[in-house]
Each structure stands twice: as structure tokens, then as C-alpha cells.
XYZ file of C-alpha atoms in Angstrom:
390
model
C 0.000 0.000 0.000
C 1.197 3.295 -1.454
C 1.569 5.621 2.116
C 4.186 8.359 0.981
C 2.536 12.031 0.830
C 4.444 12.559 -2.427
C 4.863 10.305 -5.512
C 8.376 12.184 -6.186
C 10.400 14.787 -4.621
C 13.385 16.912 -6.373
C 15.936 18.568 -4.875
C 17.741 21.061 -6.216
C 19.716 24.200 -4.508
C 17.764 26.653 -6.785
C 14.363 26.918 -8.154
C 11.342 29.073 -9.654
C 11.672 31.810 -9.990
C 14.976 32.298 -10.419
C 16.044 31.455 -14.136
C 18.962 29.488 -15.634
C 18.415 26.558 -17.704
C 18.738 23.917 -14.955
C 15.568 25.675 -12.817
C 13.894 25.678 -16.123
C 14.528 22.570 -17.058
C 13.046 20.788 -12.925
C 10.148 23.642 -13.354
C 8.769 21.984 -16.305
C 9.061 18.816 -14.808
C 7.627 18.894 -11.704
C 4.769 21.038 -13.085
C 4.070 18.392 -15.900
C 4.448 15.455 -13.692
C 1.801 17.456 -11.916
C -0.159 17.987 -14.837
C -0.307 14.280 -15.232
C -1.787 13.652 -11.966
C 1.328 13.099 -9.673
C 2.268 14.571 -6.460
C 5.204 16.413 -6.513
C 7.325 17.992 -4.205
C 10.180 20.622 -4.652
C 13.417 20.971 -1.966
C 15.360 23.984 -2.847
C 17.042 26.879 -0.985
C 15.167 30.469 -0.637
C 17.286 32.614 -2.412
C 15.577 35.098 -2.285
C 13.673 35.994 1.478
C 10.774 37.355 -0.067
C 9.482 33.954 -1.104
C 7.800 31.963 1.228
C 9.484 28.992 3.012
C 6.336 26.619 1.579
C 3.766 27.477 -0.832
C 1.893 25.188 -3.652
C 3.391 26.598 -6.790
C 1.713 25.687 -10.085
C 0.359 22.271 -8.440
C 3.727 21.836 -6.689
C 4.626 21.634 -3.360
C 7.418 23.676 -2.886
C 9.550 23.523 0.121
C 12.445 26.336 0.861
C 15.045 26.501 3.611
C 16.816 29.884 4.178
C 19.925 30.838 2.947
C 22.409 32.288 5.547
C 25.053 32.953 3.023
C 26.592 32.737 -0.515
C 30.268 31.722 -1.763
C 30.170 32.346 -5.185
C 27.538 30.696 -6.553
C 26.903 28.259 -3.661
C 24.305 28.884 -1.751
C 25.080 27.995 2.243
C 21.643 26.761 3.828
C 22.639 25.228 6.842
C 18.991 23.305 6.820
C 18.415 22.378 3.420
C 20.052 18.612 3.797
C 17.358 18.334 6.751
C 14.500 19.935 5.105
C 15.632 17.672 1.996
C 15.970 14.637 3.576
C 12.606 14.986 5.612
C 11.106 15.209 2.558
C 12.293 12.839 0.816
C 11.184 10.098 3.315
C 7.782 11.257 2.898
C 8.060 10.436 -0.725
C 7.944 7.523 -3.398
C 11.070 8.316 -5.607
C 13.720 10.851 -4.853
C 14.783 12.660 -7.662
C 18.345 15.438 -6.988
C 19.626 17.466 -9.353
C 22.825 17.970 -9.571
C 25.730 19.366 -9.654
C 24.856 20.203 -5.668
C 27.409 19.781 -2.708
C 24.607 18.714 -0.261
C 23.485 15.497 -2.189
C 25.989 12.644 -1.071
C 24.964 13.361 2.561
C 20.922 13.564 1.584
C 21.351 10.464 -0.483
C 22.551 8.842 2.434
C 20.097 9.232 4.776
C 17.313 8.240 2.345
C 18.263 4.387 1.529
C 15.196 3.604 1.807
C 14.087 5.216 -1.290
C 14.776 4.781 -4.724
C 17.264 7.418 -5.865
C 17.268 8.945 -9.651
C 20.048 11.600 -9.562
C 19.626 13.727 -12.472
C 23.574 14.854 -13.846
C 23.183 18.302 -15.274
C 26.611 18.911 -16.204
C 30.022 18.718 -14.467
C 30.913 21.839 -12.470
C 32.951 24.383 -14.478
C 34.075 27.380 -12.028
C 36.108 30.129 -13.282
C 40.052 29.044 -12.313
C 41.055 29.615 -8.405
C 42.595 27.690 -5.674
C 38.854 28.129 -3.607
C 36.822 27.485 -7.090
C 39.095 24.221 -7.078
C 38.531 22.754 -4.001
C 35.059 23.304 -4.453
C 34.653 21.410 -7.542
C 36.410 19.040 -6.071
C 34.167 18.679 -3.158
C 31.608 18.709 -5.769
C 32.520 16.092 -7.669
C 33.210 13.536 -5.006
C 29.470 14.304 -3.196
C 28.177 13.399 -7.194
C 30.135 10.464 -7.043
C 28.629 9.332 -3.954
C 25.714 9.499 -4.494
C 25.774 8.180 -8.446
C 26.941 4.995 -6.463
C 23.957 4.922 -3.798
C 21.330 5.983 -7.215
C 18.629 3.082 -8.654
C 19.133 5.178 -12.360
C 21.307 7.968 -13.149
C 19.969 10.586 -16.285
C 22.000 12.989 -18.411
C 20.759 15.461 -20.905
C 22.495 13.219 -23.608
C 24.921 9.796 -24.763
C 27.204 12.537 -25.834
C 26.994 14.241 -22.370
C 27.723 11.522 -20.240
C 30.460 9.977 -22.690
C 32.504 13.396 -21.907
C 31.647 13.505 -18.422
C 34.627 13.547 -15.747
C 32.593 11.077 -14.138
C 31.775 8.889 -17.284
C 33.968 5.847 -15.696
C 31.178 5.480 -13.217
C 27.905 6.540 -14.906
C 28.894 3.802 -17.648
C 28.199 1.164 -14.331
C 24.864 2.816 -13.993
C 21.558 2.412 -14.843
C 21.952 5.302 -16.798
C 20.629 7.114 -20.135
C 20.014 10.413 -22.153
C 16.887 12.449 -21.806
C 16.844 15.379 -23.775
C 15.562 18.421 -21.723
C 12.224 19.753 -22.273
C 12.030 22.607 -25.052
C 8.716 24.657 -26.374
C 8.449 25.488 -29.799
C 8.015 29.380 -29.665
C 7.027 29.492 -33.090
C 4.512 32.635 -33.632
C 6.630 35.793 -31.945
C 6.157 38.853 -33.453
C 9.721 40.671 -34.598
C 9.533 43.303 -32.274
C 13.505 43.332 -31.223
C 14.088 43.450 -35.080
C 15.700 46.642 -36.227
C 16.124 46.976 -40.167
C 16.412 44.189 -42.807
C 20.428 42.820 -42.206
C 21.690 40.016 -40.355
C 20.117 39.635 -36.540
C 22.264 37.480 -34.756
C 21.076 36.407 -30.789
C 21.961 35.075 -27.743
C 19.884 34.331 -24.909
C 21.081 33.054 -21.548
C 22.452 33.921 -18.281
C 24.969 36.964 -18.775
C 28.544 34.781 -16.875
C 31.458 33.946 -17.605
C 30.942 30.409 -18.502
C 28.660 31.539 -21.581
C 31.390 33.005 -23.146
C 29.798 35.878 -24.078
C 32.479 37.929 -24.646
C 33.736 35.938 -27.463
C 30.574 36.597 -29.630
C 31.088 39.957 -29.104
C 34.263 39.820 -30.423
C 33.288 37.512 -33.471
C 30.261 39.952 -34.406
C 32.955 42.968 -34.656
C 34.466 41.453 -37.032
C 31.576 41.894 -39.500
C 31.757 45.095 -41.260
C 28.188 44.892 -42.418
C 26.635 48.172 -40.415
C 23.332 46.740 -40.512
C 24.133 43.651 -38.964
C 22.775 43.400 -35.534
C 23.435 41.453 -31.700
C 20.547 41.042 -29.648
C 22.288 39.523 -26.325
C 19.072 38.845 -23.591
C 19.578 37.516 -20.477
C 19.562 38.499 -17.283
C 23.059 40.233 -15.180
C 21.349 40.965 -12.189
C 19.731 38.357 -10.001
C 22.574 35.796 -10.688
C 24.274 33.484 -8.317
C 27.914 34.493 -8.026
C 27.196 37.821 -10.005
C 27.326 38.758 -13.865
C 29.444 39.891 -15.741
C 27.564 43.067 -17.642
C 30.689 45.242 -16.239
C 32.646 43.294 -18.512
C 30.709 43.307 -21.533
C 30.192 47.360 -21.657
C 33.540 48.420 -22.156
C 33.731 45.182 -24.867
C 30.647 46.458 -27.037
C 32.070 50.422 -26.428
C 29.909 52.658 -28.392
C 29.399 49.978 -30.905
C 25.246 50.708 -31.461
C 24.663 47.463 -33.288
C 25.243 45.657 -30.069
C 21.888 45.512 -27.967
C 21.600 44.210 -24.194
C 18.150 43.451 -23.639
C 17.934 41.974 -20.033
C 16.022 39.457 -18.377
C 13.117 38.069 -21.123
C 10.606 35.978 -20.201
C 7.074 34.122 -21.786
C 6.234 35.876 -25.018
C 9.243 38.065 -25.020
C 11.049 35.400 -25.624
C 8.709 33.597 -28.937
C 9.758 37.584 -29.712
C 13.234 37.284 -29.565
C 13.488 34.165 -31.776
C 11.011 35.495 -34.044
C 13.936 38.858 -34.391
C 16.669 37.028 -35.057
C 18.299 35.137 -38.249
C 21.366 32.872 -36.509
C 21.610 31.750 -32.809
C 24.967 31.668 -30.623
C 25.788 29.899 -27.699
C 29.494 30.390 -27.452
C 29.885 28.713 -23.705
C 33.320 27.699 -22.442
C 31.555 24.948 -20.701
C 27.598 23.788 -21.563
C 25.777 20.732 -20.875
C 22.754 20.953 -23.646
C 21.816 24.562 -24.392
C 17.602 24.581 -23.910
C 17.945 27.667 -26.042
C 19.442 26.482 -28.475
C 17.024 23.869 -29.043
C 14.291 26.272 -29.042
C 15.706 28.427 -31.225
C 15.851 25.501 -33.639
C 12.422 24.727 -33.157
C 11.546 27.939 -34.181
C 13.303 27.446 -37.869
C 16.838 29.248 -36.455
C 20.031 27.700 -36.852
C 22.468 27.379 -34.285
C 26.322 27.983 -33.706
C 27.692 26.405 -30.629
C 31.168 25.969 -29.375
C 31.917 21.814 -29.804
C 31.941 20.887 -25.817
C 29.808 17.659 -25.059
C 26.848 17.918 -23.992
C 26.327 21.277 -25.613
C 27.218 20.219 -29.069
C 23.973 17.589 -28.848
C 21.884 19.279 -30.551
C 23.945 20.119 -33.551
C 24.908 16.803 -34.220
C 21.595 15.393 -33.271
C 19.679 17.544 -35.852
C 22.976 18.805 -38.459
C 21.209 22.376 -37.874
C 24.211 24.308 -36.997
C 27.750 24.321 -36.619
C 30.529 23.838 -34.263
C 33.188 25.667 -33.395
C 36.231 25.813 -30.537
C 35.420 27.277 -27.410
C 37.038 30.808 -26.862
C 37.620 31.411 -30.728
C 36.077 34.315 -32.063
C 37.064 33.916 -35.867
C 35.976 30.765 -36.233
C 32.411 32.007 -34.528
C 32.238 34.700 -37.448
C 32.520 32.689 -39.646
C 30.043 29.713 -38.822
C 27.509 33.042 -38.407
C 28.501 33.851 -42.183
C 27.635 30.089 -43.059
C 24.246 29.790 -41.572
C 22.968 33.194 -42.560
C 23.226 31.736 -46.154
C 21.188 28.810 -45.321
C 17.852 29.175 -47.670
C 14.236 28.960 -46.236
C 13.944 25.509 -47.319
C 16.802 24.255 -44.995
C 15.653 26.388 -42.263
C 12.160 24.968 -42.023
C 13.734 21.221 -42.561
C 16.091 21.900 -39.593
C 13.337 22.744 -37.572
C 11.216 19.713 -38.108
C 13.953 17.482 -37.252
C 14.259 19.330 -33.719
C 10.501 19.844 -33.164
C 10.275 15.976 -33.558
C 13.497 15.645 -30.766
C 12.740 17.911 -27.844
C 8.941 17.888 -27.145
C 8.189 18.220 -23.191
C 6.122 15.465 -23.927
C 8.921 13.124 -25.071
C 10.750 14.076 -22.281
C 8.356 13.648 -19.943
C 6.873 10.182 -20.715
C 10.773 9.293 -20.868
C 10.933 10.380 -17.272
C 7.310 8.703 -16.034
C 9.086 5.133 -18.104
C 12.419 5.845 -15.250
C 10.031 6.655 -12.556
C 8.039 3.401 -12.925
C 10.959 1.291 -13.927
C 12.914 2.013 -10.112
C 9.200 2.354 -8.172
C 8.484 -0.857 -6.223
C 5.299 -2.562 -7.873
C 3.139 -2.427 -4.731
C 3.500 1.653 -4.490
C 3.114 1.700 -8.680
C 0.006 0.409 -8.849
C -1.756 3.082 -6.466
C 0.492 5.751 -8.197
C -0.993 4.402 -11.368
C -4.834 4.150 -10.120
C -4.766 8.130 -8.568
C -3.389 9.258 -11.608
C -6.497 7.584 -13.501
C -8.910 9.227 -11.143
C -7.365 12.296 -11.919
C -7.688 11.676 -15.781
C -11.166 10.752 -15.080
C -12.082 14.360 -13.259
């Protein structure tokens, strides 16, 4: 008999509503899972002390625990492995995301439980004896609690082949779920400013995006029409952004926009302004953008990391190019503003068919029920009928 309060609880250090791919990514799905009828509850830190420590968030339980202070980007929440691991016990499947220091000690104390640990990407911190020993600590809490996990997911094969950690995940129950993308077809141009080539980026505004080198790539088109719409936000990010880096970069160069934090339809905007997509990151696990802007008929240049070249190969609708290499950026932008119509709206099938947060949802549900002992299964399975039924 099924007696857990919550058919699945993820942790994660940071959720809705702050933004980065990774919050996106656990917001859509433990508000689908919820959508389909399961109960789903949410461990993260309250980075920010004007949300509320527990509150029912789009059909999600959401549990916070404060935040006392930051290094870097790390959060320090001295009850969060608690407030986790209480949780967690009151739950069918425990489902971390990580990179997250905390989660060898939480998946400890929940053996009881069967453990999914979701692998975002390996930790990349900018270079520093403290950044160091932090990814280090990282890295051996991951490994922990890989080994303790029923199922391990990445966001792709060619993700966890270049993980740091691949020698273990390859022991694993493990596989590739692509992360959940919207087509955002049917934006209006509104960030569009005269006929030549828009180019975009969308993303946090740090280091690890390598921003900076698309800025220096798009100098080195001559065309004064051309255009760089970079959105994202500088502001609200853990370990801070790096805007005051960027200004003195772009100068008085007027082609070069900065369009801050976009969200919902702003965004189906954004793609709908734009001709080529860059993601120049230094270090990337999949690039959710990038598949969206795909989806929406808009090629992609990335920088040829794994994990964050996936989509590229997966779909051919883009190019690759070295991380931290600004010529070679240029000129894969050159390339793909060439592409005709015909290939555009071909590339975009091919990803629309991929990265569906339908696929990757019933890919999750086929996990969940795969680690879930049969007795608890079966009464997940007959509330989620009677919710179909209402």
C-alpha cells in the first residue's frame, strides 16, 4: 500500500523563480508530472527571502530553507540537507539534481528510497585555488551518491560519454533524456531593427557563456546593418554577472543591444527577431535555447563541448566551433545566414520531432516506474487515472 505524501520529490539548490536553464529545465518537470496527476514535491534553498518557506506553486509543493550565506555561486543553507531529507522520506522516488554539494549526505540518509540523480553537467568554475577545491568537493558528493542511485539521467549519450565522471555513470543504470524545449514558433519581430543580419543570444549573462567571445566575433563583421541582440539576465545571478565586462567590450558599438532578463512571449519575440543563434559557452551541458531556437526554424552555432554540441549533431542544424575562438564564430555566423528557407524549415522539423516536453516527460514517467516498487506503482498508477477521469 502506497503511504508516501508525495509520488516524487526533487531537490535542487535553486528553483522558480529564479532562471537558468537547470531551474527551467526541474520547473517543467515537476509542473508536468503534476499535470499528469502526480504529487510532486520541490526541496530547494530560498534565495531570495521574499518567497515563502512553503507554498503550492503551479500544483507543486514547494519547500524552501533559508539561505544564511553565498560563496560564489553556492548557496550555504545550513537546513536544506534536513529539510531535503525529511522530505524525501515522505516520498515515493527521490529525484536530486545535480551538480549540488549537499546530495551525497541527503542520499545517504534516504536508503530507503529509490534514488534517480539527475547529472546536469560537471561543475565548471572560473580558475582559483577556492573554485578548485570546491569542484572538487563537488565532484566527489556526485560520485557518492551516483553509487547509492537506482538510475542515473543525463541530458544526452554525448553528455555523459565526456563527463569527468563517465567511468562510473557507464556502471549505472543510466541514459540520455533530452531536456524539455517549447516550440516558440509565432513571436512577433519586435527586437528586429532593419532588414540585415540579426544574430542572438539568450542566456544567463557569466562567464561560462562566453559571451564575450561573440562579441568579439560579431565585430568582425563590417556589415553596419548587422545586428546582436544579447538577452539575459546580469542581475539576479548566483555568483554575479558579468555586464561590467561586456560594456567596455561592445564600447559605443550601437549594433550591439543588451536586452535583459526576457521571459514568456518576449522570448517567442526574440526568436522570431533574429536570423542565426549563438551559444558560445566555455563549458555547456545541452543549451535549452538552443534547441528552441531551432524549433523555431533558427540555426544554431555552438562551441563543440559535449553535452552542448547535442543538438547540432543530433539535428545537423548548426555548426561547431572551438570554445574561446572568435574567428571561427564569425565565420560559422557567415555560413548559416546563407542557409535558404527551405533548410531552415527542414532543420526545424527534425528538432521539433526531438525535444517535445512530452517526449521528455513520458521518458521520465518510463524511469520513474521502472525504479518504483510494484506495490507503491500500482496506487500511483490508479490516482493518476482518477485524476484523468475528473
Amino acid at each position: 500500500m502506497d503511504d508516501n505524501e508525495f509520488d516524487v520529490a526533487i531537490l535542487i539548490n535553486y528553483y522558480a523563480p529564479y532562471v537558468s536553464g537547470l531551474t527551467i529545465h526541474t520547473q517543467r518537470l515537476a509542473e508536468g508530472l503534476a499535470e499528469r496527476g502526480k504529487r510532486v514535491a520541490v526541496v530547494a534553498v530560498q534565495h531570495d527571502k521574499s518567497l515563502p518557506l512553503r507554498e503550492v506553486r503551479a500544483g507543486v509543493s514547494v519547500f524552501r530553507s533559508p539561505v544564511s550565506r553565498t560563496i560564489g555561486r553556492g548557496p550555504v543553507s545550513p537546513h536544506f540537507v534536513s529539510l531535503a531529507r525529511h522530505v524525501a522520506r515522505r516520498s515515493a522516488i527521490v529525484n536530486p539534481h545535480v551538480p549540488m554539494l549537499e546530495v551525497a549526505p541527503i542520499a545517504l540518509g534516504v536508503r530507503d528510497r529509490p534514488l534517480v540523480t539527475t547529472h546536469h553537467i560537471d561543475l565548471w568554475l572560473p580558475p582559483g585555488v577556492v573554485n578548485a577545491v570546491a569542484t572538487r568537493a563537488v565532484d566527489v558528493s556526485t560520485w557518492a551518491a551516483m553509487r547509492r542511485s537506482d538510475a542515473v539521467v543525463l541530458n544526452s549519450t554525448d553528455q555523459a560519454r565526456g563527463s569527468k565522471l563517465w567511468p562510473l555513470i557507464r556502471r549505472r543504470n543510466w541514459r540520455g533524456i533530452a531536456p524539455p524545449c517549447l516550440d516558440r514558433r509565432g513571436g512577433q519581430p519586435g527586437y528586429r531593427d532593419g532588414s540585415g543580419l540579426h544574430i542572438g543570444f539568450l542566456g544567463r549573462i557569466v562567464e561560462d557563456k562566453g559571451i564575450e567571445y561573440l562579441v568579439r566575433a560579431f565585430q568582425q563583421l563590417a556589415d553596419p546593418d548587422a545586428r546582436l541582440l544579447i538577452g539575459g539576465d546580469w542581475i539576479k545571478v548566483a555568483g554575479g554577472g558579468i555586464e561590467d565586462r561586456l560594456r567596455p567590450l561592445i564600447g559605443d558599438d550601437k549594433r550591439i543591444r543588451m536586452l535583459g532578463l526576457l521571459s514568456g512571449s518576449q522570448i517567442d519575440d526574440f526568436y522570431a527577431s533574429i536570423d542565426v543563434f549563438a551559444l558560445p559557452s566555455v563549458a555547456e551541458s545541452f543549451g535549452t535555447v538552443q534547441a528552441e531556437a531551432m524549433m523555431a526554424d533558427i540555426p544554431s552555432v555552438t562551441t563543440d563541448l559535449p553535452g552542448g554540441r547535442s543538438p547540432v549533431l543530433q539535428t545537423g542544424f548548426g555548426r561547431l566551433v572551438p570554445p574561446r575562438d572568435p574567428a571561427s564564430l564569425a565565420d560559422a555566423i557567415t555560413e548559416l545566414a546563407a542557409l535558404t528557407p527551405d533548410e531552415r524549415a527542414e532543420g526545424g522539423r527534425r528538432a521539433r520531432e526531438l525535444y517535445g516536453v512530452n517526449t521528455f516527460l513520458d521518458a521520465y514517467e518510463e524511469l520513474f516506474d521502472q525504479v518504483t516498487p510494484m506495490e507503491n506503482r500500482s496506487a500511483i498508477g490508479a490516482r493518476r487515472q482518477s485524476t484523468l477521469v475528473q
